[in-house]
CSV table of N, CA and C in Angstrom, one decimal:
chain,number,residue,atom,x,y,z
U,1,UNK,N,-9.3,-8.9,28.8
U,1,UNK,CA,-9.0,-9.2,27.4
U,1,UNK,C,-9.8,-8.3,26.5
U,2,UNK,N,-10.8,-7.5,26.8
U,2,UNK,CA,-11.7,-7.0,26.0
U,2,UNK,C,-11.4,-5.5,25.7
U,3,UNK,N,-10.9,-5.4,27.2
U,3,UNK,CA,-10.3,-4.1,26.8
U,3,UNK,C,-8.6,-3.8,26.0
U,4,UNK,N,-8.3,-4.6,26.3
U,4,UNK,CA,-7.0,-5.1,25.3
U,4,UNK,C,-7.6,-4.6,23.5
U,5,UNK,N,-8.6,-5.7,23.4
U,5,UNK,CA,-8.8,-5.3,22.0
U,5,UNK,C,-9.4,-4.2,21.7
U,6,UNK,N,-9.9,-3.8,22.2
U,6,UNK,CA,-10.3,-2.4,22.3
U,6,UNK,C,-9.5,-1.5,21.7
U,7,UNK,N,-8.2,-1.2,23.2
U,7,UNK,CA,-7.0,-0.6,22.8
U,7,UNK,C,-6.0,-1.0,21.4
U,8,UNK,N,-6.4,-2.1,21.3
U,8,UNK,CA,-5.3,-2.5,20.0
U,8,UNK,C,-6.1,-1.9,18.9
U,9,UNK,N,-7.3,-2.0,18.7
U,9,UNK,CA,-7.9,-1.4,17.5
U,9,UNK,C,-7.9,0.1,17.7
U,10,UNK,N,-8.3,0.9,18.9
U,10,UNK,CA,-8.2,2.1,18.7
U,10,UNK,C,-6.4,2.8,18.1
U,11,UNK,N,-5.7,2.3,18.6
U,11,UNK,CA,-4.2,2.3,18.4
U,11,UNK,C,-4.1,1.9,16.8
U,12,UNK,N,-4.8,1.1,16.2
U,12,UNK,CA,-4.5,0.7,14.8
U,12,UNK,C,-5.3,1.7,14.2
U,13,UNK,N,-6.4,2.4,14.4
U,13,UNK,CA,-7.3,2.9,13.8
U,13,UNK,C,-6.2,4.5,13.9
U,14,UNK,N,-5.8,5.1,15.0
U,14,UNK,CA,-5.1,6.8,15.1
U,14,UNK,C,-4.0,6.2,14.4
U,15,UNK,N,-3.5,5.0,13.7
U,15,UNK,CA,-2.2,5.1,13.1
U,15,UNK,C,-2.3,4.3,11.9
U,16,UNK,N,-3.0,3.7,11.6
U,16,UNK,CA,-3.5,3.1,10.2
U,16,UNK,C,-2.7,2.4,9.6
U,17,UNK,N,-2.6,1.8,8.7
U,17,UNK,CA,-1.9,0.5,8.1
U,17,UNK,C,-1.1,1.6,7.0
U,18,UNK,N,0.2,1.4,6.4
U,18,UNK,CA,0.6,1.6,5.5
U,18,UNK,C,0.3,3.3,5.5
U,19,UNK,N,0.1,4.1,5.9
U,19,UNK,CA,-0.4,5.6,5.9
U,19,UNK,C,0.2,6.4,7.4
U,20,UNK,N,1.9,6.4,6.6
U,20,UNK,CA,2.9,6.8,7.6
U,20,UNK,C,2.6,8.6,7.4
U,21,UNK,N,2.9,9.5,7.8
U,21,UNK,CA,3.5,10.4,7.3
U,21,UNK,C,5.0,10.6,7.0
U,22,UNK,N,5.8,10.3,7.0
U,22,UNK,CA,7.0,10.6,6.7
U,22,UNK,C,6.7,10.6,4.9
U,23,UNK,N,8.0,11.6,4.5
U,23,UNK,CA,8.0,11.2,3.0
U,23,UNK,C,8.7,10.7,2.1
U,24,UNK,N,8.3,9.9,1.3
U,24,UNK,CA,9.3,8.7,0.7
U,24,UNK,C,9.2,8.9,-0.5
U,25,UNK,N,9.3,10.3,-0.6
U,25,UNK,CA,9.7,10.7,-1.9
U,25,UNK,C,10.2,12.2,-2.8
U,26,UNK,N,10.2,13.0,-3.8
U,26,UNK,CA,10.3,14.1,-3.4
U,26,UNK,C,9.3,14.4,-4.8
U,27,UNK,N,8.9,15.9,-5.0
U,27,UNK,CA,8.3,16.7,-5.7
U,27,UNK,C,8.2,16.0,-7.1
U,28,UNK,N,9.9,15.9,-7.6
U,28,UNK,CA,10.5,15.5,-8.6
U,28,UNK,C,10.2,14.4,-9.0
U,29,UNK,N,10.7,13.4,-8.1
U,29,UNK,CA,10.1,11.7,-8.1
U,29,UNK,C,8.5,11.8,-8.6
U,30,UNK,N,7.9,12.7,-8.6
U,30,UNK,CA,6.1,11.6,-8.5
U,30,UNK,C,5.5,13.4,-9.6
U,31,UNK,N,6.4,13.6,-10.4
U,31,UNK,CA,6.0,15.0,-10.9
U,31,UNK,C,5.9,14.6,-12.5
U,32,UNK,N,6.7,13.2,-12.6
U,32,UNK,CA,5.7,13.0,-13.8
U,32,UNK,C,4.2,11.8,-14.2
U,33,UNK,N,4.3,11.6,-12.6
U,33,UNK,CA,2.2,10.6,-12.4
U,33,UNK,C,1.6,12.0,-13.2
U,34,UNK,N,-0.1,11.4,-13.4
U,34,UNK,CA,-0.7,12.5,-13.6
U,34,UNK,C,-1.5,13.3,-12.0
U,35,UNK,N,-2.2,14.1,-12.0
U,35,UNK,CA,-2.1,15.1,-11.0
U,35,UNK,C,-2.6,14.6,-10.2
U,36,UNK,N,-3.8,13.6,-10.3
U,36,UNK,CA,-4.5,13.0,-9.4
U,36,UNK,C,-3.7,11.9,-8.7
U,37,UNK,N,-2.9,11.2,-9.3
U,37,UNK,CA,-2.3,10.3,-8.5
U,37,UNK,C,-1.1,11.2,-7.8
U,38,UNK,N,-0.8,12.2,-7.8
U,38,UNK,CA,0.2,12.8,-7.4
U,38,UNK,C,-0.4,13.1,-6.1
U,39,UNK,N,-1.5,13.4,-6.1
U,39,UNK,CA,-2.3,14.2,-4.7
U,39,UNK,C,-2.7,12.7,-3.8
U,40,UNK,N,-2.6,11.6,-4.6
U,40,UNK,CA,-3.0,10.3,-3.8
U,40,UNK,C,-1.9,10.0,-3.1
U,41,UNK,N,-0.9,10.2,-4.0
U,41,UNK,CA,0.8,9.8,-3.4
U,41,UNK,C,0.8,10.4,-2.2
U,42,UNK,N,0.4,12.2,-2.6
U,42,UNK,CA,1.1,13.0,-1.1
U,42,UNK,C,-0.2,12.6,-0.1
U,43,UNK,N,-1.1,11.9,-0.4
U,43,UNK,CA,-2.2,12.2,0.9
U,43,UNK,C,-1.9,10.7,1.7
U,44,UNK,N,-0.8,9.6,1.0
U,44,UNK,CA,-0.9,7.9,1.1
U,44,UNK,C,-1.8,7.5,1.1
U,45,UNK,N,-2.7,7.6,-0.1
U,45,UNK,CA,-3.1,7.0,-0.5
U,45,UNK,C,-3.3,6.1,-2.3
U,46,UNK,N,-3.9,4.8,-1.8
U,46,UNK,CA,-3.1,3.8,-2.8
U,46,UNK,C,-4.7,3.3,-3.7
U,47,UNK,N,-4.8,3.5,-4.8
U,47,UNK,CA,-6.1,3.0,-5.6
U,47,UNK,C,-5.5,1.9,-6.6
U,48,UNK,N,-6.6,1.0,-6.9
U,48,UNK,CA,-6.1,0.4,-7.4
U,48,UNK,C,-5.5,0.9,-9.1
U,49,UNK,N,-5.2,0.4,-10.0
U,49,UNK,CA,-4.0,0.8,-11.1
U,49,UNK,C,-3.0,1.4,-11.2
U,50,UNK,N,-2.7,1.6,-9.4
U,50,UNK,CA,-1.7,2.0,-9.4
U,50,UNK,C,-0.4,1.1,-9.7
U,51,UNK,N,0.4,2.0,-10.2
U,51,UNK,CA,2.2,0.9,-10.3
U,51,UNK,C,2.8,0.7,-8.8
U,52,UNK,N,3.2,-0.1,-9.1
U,52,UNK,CA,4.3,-0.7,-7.3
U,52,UNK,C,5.3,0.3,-7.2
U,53,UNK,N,5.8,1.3,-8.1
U,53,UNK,CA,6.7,2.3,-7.8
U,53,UNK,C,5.5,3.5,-7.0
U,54,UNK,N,4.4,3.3,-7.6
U,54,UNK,CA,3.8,5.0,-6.7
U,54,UNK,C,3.1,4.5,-5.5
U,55,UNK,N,2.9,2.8,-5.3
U,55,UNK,CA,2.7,2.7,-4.2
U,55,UNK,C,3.7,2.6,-3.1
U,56,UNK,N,4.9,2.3,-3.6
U,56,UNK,CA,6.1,2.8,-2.3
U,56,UNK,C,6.4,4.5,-2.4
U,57,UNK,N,6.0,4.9,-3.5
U,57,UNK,CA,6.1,6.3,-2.9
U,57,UNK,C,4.6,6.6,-1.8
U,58,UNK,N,3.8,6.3,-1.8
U,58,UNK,CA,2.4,6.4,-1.1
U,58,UNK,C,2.3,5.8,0.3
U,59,UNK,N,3.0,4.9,0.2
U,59,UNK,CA,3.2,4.0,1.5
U,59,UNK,C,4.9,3.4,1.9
U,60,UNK,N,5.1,3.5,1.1
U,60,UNK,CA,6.4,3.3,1.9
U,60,UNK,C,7.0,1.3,1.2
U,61,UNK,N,8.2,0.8,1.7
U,61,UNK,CA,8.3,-0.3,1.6
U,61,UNK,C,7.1,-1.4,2.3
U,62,UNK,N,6.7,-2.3,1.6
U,62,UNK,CA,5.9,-3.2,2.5
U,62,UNK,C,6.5,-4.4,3.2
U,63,UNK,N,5.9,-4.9,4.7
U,63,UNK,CA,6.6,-5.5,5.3
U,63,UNK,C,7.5,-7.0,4.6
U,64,UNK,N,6.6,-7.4,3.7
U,64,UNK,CA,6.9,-8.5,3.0
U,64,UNK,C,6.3,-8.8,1.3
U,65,UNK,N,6.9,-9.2,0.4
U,65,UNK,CA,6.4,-9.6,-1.0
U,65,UNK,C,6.6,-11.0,-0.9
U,66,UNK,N,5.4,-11.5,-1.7
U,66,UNK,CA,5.4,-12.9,-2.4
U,66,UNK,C,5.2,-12.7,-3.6
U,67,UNK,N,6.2,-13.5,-4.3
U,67,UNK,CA,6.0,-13.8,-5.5
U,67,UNK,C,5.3,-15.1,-5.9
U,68,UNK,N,4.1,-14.8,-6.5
U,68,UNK,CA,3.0,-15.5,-7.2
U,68,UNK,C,3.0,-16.3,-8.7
U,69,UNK,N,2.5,-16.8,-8.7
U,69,UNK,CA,2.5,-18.0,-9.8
U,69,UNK,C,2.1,-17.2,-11.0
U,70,UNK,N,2.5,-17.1,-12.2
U,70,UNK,CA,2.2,-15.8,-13.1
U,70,UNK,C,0.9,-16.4,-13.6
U,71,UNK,N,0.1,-15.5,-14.3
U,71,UNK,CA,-1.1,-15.5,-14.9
U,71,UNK,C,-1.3,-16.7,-15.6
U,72,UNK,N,-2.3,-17.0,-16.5
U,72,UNK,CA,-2.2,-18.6,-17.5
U,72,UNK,C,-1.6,-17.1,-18.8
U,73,UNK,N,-1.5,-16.1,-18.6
U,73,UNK,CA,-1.4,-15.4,-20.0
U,73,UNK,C,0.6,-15.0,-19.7
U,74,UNK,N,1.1,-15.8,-18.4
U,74,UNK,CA,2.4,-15.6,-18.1
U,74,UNK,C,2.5,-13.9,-17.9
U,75,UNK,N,1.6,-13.4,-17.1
U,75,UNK,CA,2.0,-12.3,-16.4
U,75,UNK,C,2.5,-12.4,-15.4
U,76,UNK,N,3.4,-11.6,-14.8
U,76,UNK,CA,3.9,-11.5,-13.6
U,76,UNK,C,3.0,-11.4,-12.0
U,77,UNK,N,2.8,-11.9,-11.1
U,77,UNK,CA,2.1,-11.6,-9.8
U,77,UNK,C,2.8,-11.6,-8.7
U,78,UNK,N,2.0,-10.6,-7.8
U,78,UNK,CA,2.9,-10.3,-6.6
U,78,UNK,C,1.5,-9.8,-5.3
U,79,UNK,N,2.2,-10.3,-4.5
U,79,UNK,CA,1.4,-10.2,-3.4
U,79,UNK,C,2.5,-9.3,-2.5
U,80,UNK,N,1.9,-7.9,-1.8
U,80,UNK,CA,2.7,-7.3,-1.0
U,80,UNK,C,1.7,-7.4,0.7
U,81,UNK,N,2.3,-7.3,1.6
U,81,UNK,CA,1.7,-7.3,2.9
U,81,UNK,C,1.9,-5.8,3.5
U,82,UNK,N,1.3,-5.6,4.4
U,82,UNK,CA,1.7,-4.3,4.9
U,82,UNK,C,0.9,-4.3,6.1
U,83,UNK,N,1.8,-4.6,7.2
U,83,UNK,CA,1.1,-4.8,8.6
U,83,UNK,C,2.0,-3.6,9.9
U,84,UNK,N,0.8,-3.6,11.1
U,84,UNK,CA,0.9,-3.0,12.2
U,84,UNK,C,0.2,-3.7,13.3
U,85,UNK,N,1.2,-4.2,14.3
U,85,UNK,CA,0.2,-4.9,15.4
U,85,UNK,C,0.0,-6.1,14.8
U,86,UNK,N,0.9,-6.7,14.3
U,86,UNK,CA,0.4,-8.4,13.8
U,86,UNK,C,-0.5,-8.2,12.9
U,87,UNK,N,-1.6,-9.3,13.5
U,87,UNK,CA,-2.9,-9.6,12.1
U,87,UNK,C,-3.4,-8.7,12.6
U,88,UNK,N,-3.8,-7.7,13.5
U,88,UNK,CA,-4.7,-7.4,13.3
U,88,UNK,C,-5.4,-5.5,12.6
U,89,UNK,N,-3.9,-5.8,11.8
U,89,UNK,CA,-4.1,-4.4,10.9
U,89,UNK,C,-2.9,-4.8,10.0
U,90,UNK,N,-3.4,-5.7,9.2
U,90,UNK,CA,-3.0,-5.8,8.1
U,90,UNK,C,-4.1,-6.0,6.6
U,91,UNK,N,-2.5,-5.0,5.7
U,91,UNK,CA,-3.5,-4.4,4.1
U,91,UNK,C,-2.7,-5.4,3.1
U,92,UNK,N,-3.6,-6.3,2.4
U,92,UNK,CA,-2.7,-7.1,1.4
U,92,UNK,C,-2.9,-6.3,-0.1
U,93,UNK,N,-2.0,-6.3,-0.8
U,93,UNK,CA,-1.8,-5.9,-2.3
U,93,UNK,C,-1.7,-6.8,-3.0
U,94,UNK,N,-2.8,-6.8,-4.0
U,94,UNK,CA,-1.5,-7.9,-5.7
U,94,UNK,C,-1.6,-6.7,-6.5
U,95,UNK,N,-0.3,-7.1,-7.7
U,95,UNK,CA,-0.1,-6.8,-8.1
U,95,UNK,C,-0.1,-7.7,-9.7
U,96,UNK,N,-0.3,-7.3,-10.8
U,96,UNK,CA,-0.3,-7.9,-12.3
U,96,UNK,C,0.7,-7.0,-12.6
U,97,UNK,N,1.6,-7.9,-13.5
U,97,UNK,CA,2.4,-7.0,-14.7
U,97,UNK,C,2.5,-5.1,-13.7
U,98,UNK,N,3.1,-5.6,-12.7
U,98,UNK,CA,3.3,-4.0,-12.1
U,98,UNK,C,2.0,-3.2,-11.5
U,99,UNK,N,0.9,-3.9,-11.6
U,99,UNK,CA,-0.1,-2.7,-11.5
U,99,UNK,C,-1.0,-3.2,-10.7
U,100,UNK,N,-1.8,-2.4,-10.1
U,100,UNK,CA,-2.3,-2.9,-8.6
U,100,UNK,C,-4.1,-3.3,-9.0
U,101,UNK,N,-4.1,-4.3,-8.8
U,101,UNK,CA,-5.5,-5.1,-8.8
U,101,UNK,C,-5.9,-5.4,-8.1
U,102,UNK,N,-5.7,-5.8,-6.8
U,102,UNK,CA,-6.7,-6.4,-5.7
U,102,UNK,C,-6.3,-5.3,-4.5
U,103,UNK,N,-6.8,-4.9,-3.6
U,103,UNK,CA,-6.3,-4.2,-2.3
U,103,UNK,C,-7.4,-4.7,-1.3
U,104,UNK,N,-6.7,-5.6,-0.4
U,104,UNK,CA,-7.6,-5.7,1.2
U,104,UNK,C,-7.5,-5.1,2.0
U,105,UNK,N,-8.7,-5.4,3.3
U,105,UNK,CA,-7.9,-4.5,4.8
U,105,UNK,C,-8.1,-2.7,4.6
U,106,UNK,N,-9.1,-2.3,3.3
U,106,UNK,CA,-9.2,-1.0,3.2
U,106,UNK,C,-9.9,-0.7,4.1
């Protein structure tokens, strides 16, 4: 059993949650972010204030969304999941009014 988890974490660790390389996007698409989130996009990586559009350019579709009970100010919320290997490499996202506020699982 120990070595099991072992292997499961080393395997989650050389392939990482949400930080595919394929690209899921082009030059064009992410050429009007400003430069720094452009170089986050191409490296997949996701900080927070980011929009839900440059995190699927960054990472790709996530395995699952919930939609969240909106703010008391009636903003929009969204919870995205993004897993590999079950629980035990998974990255949760919210999202406000489109923009990324919370990131777990970093």
């Amino acid at each position: 059993m120990k070595k099991l988890i072992i292997v499961i974490l080393a395997v989650s660790f050389l392939f990482g949650v949400g930080c595919t390389k394929s690209v899921r996007y082009t030059e064009e698409e992410i050429q009007q972010f400003p430069p720094e989130t452009q170089e986050q996009i191409r490296q997949g990586e996701v900080k927070l204030g980011m929009t839900t559009q440059q995190v699927r350019y960054a990472w790709g579709a996530p395995n699952s969304i919930k939609f969240l009970e909106p703010t008391p100010e009636g903003k929009t919320r969204e919870q995205w999941v993004y897993s590999k290997l079950g629980v035990f490499a998974t990255k949760l996202l919210v999202f406000v009014d489109g923009k990324l506020i919370f990131a777990s699982g970093e």
